[in-house]
Coordinates of C-alpha atoms and ligand atoms in Angstrom, one line a residue:
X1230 CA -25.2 -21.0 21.3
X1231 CA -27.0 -18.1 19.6
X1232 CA -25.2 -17.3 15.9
X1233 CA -24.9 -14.0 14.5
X1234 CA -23.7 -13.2 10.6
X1235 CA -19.6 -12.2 9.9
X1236 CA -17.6 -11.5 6.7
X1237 CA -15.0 -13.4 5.8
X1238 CA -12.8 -12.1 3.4
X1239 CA -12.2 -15.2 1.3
X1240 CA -9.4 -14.0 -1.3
X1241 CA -9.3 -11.2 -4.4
X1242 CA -13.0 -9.8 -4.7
X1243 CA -14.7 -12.5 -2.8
X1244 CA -15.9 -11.4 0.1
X1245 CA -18.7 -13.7 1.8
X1246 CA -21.1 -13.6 5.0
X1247 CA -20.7 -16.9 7.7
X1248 CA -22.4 -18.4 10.7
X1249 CA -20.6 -18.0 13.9
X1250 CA -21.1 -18.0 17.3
X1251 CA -22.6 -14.6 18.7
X1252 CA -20.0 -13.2 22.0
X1253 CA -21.3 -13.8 25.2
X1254 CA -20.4 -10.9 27.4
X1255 CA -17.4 -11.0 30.2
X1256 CA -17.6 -9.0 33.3
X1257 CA -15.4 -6.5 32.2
X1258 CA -16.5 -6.2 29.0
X1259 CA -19.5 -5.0 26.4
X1260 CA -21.7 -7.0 23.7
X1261 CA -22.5 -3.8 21.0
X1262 CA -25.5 -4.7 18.3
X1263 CA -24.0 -3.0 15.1
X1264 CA -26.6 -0.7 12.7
X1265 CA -24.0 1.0 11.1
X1266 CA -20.8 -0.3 9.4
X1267 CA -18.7 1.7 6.9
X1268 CA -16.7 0.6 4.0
X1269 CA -13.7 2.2 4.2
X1270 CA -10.6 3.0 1.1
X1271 CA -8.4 0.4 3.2
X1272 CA -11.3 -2.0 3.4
X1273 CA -11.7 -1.7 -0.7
X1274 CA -7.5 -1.9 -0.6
X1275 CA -7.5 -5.1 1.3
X1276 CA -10.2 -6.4 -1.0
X1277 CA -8.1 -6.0 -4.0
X1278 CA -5.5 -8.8 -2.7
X1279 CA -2.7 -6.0 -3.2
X1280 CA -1.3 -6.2 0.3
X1281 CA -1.3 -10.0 0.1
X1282 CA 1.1 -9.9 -2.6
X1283 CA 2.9 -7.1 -0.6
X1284 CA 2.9 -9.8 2.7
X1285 CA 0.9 -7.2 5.1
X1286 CA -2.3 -9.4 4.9
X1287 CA -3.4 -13.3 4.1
X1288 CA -6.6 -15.0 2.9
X1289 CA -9.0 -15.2 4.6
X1290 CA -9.7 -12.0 6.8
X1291 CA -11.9 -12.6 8.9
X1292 CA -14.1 -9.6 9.9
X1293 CA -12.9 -8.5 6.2
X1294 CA -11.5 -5.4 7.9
X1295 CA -14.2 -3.6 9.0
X1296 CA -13.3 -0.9 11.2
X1297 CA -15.7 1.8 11.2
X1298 CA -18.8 0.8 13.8
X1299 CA -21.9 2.6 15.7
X1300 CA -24.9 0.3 17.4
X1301 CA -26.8 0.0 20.2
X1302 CA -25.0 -1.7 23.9
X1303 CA -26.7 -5.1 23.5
X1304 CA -25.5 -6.5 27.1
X1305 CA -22.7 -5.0 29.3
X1306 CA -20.7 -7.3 32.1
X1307 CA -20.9 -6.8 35.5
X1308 CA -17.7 -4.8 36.0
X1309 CA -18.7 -1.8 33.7
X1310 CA -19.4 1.0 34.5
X1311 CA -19.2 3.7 31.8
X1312 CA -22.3 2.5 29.1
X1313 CA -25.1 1.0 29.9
X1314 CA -27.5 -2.0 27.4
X1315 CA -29.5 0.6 25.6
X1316 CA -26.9 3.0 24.6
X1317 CA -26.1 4.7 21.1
X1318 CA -22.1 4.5 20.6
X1319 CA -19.4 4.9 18.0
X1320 CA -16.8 2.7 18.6
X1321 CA -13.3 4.0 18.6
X1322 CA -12.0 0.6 17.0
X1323 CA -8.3 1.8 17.8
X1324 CA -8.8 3.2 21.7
X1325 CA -11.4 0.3 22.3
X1326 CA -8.4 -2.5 21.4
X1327 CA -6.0 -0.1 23.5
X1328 CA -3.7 -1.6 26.7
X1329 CA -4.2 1.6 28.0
X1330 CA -1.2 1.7 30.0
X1331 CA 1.5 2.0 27.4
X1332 CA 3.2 5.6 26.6
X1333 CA 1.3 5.7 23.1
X1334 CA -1.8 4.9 24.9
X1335 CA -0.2 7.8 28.0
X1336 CA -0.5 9.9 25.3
X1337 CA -4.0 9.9 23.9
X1338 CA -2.5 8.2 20.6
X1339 CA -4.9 5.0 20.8
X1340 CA -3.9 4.4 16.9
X1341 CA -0.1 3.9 18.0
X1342 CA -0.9 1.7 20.8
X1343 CA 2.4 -0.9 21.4
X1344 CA 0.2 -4.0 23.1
X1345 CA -3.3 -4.1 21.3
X1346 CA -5.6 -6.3 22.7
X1347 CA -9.0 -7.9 21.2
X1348 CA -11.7 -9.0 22.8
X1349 CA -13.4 -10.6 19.9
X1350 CA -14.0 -11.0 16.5
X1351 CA -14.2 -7.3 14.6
X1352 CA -15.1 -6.2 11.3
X1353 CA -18.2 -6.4 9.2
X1354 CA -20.0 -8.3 11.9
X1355 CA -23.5 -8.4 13.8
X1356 CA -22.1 -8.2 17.2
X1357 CA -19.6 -6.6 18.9
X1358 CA -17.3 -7.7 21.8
X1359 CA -15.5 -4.7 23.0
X1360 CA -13.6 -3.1 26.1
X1361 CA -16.0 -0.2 27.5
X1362 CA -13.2 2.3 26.6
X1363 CA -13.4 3.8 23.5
X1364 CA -17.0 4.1 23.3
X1365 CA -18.9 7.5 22.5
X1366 CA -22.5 8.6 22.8
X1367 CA -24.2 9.4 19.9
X1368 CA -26.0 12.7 20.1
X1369 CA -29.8 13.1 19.3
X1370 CA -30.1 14.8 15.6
X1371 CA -27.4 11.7 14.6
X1372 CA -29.1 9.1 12.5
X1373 CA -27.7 5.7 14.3
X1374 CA -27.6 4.1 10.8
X1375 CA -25.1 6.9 9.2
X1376 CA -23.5 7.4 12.5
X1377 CA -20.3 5.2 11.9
X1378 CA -19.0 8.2 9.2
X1379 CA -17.7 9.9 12.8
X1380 CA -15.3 7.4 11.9
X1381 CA -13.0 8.3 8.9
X1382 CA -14.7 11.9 9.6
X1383 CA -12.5 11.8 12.8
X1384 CA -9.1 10.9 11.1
X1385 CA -9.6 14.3 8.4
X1386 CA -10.8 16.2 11.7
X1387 CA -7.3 14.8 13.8
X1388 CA -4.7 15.5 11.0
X1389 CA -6.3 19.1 10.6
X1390 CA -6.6 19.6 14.3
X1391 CA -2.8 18.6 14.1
X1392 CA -2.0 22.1 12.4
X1393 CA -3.3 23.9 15.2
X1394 CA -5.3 26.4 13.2
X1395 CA -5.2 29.8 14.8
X1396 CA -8.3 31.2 12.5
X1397 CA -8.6 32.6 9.2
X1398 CA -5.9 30.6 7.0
X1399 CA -6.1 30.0 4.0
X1400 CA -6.4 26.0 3.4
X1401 CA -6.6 24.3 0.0
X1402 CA -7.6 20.4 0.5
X1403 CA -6.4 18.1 -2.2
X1404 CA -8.9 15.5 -3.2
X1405 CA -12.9 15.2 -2.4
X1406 CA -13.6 11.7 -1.2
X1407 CA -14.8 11.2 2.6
X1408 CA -11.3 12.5 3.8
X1409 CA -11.3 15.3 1.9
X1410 CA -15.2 16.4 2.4
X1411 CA -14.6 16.2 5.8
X1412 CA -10.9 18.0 5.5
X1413 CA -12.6 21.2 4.7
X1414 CA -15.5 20.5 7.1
X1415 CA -13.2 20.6 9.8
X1416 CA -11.1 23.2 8.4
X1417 CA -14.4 25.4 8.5
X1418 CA -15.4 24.7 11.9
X1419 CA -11.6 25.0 13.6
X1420 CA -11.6 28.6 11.7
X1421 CA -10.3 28.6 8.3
X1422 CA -10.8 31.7 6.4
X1423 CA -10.7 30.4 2.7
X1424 CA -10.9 26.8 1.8
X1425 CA -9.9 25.9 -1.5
X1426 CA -10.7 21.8 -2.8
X1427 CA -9.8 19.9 -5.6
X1428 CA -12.7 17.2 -6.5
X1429 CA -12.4 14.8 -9.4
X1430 CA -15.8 13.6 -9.5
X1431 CA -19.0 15.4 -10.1
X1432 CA -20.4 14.3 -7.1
X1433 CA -17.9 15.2 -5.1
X1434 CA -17.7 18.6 -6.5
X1435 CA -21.3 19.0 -5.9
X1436 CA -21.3 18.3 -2.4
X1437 CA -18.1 20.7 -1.5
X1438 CA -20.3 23.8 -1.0
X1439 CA -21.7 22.1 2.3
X1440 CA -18.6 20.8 3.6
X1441 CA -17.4 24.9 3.9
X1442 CA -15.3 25.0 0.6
X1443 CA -15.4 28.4 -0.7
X1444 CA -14.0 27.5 -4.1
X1445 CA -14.5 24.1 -5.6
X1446 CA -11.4 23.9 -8.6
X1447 CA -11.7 20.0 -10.8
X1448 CA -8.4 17.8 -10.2
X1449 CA -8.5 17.0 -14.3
X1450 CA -7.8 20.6 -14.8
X1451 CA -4.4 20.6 -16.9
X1452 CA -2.9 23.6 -15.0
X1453 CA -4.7 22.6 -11.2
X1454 CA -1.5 23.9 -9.7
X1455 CA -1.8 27.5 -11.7
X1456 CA -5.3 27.5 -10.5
X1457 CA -5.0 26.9 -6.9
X1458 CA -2.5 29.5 -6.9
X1459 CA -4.3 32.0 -8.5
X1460 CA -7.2 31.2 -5.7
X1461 CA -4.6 31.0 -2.3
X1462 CA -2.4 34.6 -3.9
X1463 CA 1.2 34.8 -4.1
X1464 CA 2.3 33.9 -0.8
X1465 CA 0.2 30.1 -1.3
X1466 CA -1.5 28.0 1.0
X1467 CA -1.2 28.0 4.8
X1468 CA -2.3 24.6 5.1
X1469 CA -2.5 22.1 2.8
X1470 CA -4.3 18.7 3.6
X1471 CA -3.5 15.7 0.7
X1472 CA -6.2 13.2 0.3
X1473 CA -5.5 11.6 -2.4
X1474 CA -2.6 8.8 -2.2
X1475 CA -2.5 6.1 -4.7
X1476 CA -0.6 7.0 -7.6
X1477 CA -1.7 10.6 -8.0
X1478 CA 1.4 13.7 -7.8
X1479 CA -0.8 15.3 -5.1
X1480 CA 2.3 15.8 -2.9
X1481 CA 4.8 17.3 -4.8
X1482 CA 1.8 19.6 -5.8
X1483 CA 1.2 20.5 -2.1
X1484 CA 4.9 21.6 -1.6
X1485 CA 4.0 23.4 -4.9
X1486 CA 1.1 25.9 -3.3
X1487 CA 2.5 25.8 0.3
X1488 CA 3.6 29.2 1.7
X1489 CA 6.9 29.0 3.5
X1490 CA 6.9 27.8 7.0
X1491 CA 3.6 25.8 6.6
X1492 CA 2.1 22.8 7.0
X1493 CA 1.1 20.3 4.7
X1494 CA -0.8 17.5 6.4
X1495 CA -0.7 13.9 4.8
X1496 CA -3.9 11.6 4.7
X1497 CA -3.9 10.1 1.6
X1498 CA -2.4 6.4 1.1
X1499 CA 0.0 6.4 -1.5
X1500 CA 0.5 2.8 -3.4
X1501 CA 4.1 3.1 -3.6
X1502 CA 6.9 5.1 -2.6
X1503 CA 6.3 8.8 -4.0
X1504 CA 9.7 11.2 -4.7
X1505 CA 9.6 14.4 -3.0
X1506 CA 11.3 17.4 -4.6
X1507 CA 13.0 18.0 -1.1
X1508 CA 14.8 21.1 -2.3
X1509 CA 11.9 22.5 -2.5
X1510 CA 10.7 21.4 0.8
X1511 CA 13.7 22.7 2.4
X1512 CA 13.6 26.1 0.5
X1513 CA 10.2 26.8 2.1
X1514 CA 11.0 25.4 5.3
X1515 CA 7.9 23.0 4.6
X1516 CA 6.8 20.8 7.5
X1517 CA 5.2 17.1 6.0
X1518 CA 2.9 15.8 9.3
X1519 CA 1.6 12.3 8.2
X1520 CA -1.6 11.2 10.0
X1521 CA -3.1 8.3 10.4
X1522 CA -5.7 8.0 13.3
X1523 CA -7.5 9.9 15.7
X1524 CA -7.3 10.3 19.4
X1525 CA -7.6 12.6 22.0
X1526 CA -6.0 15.9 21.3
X1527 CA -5.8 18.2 24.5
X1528 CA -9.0 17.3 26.6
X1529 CA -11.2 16.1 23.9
X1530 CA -11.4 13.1 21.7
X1531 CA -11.9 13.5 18.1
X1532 CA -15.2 11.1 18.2
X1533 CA -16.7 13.6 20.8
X1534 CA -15.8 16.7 18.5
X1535 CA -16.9 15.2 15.4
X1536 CA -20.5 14.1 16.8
X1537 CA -21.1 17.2 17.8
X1538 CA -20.1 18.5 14.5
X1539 CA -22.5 15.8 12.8
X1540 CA -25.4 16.8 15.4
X1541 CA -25.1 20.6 14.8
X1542 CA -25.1 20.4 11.2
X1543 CA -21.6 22.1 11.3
X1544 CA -20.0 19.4 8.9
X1545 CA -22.9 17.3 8.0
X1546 CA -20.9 14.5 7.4
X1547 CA -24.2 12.2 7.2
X1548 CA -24.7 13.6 3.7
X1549 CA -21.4 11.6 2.3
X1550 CA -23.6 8.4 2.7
X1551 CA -24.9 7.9 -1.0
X1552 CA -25.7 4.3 -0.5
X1553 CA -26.7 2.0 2.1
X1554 CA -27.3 -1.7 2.1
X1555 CA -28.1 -4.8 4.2
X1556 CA -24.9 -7.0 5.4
X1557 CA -26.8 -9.0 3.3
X1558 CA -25.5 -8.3 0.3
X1559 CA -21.7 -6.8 1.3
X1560 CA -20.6 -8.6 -1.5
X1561 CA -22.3 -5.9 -4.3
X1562 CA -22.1 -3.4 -1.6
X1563 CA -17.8 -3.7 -2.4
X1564 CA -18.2 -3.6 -6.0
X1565 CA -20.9 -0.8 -5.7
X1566 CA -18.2 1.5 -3.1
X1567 CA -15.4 0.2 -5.6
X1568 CA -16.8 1.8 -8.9
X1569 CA -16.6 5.8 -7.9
X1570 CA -17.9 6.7 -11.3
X1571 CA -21.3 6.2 -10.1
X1572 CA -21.9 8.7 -7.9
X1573 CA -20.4 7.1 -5.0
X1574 CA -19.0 8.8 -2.0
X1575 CA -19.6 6.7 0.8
X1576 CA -21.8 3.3 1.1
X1577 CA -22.9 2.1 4.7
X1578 CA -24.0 -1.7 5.3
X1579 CA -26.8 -1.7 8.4
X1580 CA -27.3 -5.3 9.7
Ligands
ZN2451 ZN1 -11.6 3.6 7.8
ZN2452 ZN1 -1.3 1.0 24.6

């Protein structure tokens, strides 16, 4: 049996690479070489032990959660159709462990899917075993080593697609990691007509300019809210996309600078219940639209939107890659994407 290298997430911090067997393909299903894994702010979260002590994860993770995956068709069984050994895909990790038959899956929302099915072993891995759905060609002018960005590029692109933009809103983005970066990218490209961001590191703030945002204000500010304002004018924001979560007030602030009868779309993960000033809310006749995932919105799938996007230049999402390292040495590639005062935005392992 031919091996192939996989992380095991072995408990707080400890994340290690073992021998195991490599998939051998199925007739109905696909063998994918991986170049290009991402670590992801869940991946960092699950790394942390926090949702062990919560009881929505145990020691040890195989895989260690990796979920965000381009490579090259290694070997393709006899029953498929769609890709061919050879190929350059993304892997939509959600629509490629879909049933495909149940009313989530119906309804293009691959993320919500009620009977998930997996083929194989997943994560920060060599080798992929995966269903020939959910698999999307990767354009020329798309390095293959950066390409696995389309991924948490395509859950900021969903949740703004979500607020049907008509053209020439104005939206503010709170936060400037990967979500938010890509926020205003897609904001930009659907039509936007001023977007505002809120970026805590330098960094961050320094890349904001190519990501579409027209004015860049610093999250430490003491009187952000009184800023933002100032930028939207009195009437406030008609979008608002909050990327932030943890601990940080970022969504009582975005009921703050909404105008009334607008959206403000969720994306951030917040560690613990966060109270809402709901009076507020209801005053404005606020809608709150949490997002999670991606899928396919009207005819086309936020993968195929987002490549293009990449290809283009539109919303060079390549450019949030700061660092990327072997599979070899995962282990100081989680400390390096954990410690965000060094210039980190996003750090890629290629195998
Ligand atoms: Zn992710
Ligand atoms: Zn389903």
């Amino acid at each position: 049996m031919a091996k192939m290298r996989s992380a095991v997430l072995v408990g707080p911090r400890d994340i290690r690479l073992e021998e195991v067997e490599r998939p051998v393909v199925a007739r109905d299903t696909v063998v994918v070489k991986l170049e290009s894994l991402g670590i992801c702010g869940s991946n960092l979260h699950w790394w942390t032990g926090a949702p062990v002590e919560q009881g929505l994860m145990r020691f040890p993770l195989p895989g260690g959660g990796g979920h965000e995956y381009a490579g090259v068709v290694d070997e393709v069984g006899s029953d498929v159709t769609r890709v061919k050994a050879g190929d350059r895909v993304a892997v939509d990790f959600f629509e490629s462990t879909s049933c495909g038959d149940c009313v989530q899956c119906g309804a293009g929302l691959f993320g919500q899917c009620e009977r998930r099915r997996f083929l194989g072993l997943g994560g920060f891995t060599e080798y992929l075993m995966t269903g020939e759905k959910g698999l999307y060609p990767i354009p020329d002018g798309v390095e293959l080593g950066l390409a696995a960005v389309v991924e948490p590029m395509a859950c900021a692109a969903s949740g703004v697609r979500r607020a049907n933009l008509r053209g020439g809103e104005t939206v503010v983005v709170l936060g400037a990691g990967v979500l938010g970066l890509c926020a205003a990218g897609a904001a930009r490209a659907l039509g936007a007509g001023k977007v505002i961001i809120s970026a805590k590191h330098d960094a961050q703030a320094a890349l904001a300019k190519r990501f579409g945002a027209d004015v860049v204000v610093r999250s430490r500010e003491p009187e952000l809210v009184e800023r933002i304002k100032a930028e939207t004018g009195p009437h406030g924001a008609d979008l608002v996309v909050e990327t932030v979560g943890g601990h940080a007030p970022t969504l009582s602030q975005s009921i703050e600078i909404l105008r009334s009868g607008c959206t403000v779309v969720v994306l951030g993960l917040f560690d613990e219940p966060v109270p809402v000033d709901t009076w507020s809310a209801v005053l404005k006749d606020a809608r709150l639209l949490f997002s999670l995932t991606y899928g396919l919105r009207g005819k086309r799938h936020d993968f195929e939107l987002c490549l293009e996007w990449m290809a283009s230049g539109r919303v060079p999402a390549q450019e949030l890659v700061t660092h990327v390292r072997p599979l070899a040495e995962i282990a100081e590639a989680f400390e390096l994407a954990a410690d965000k005062s060094r210039g980190v935005i996003k750090v890629m392992l290629n195998p």
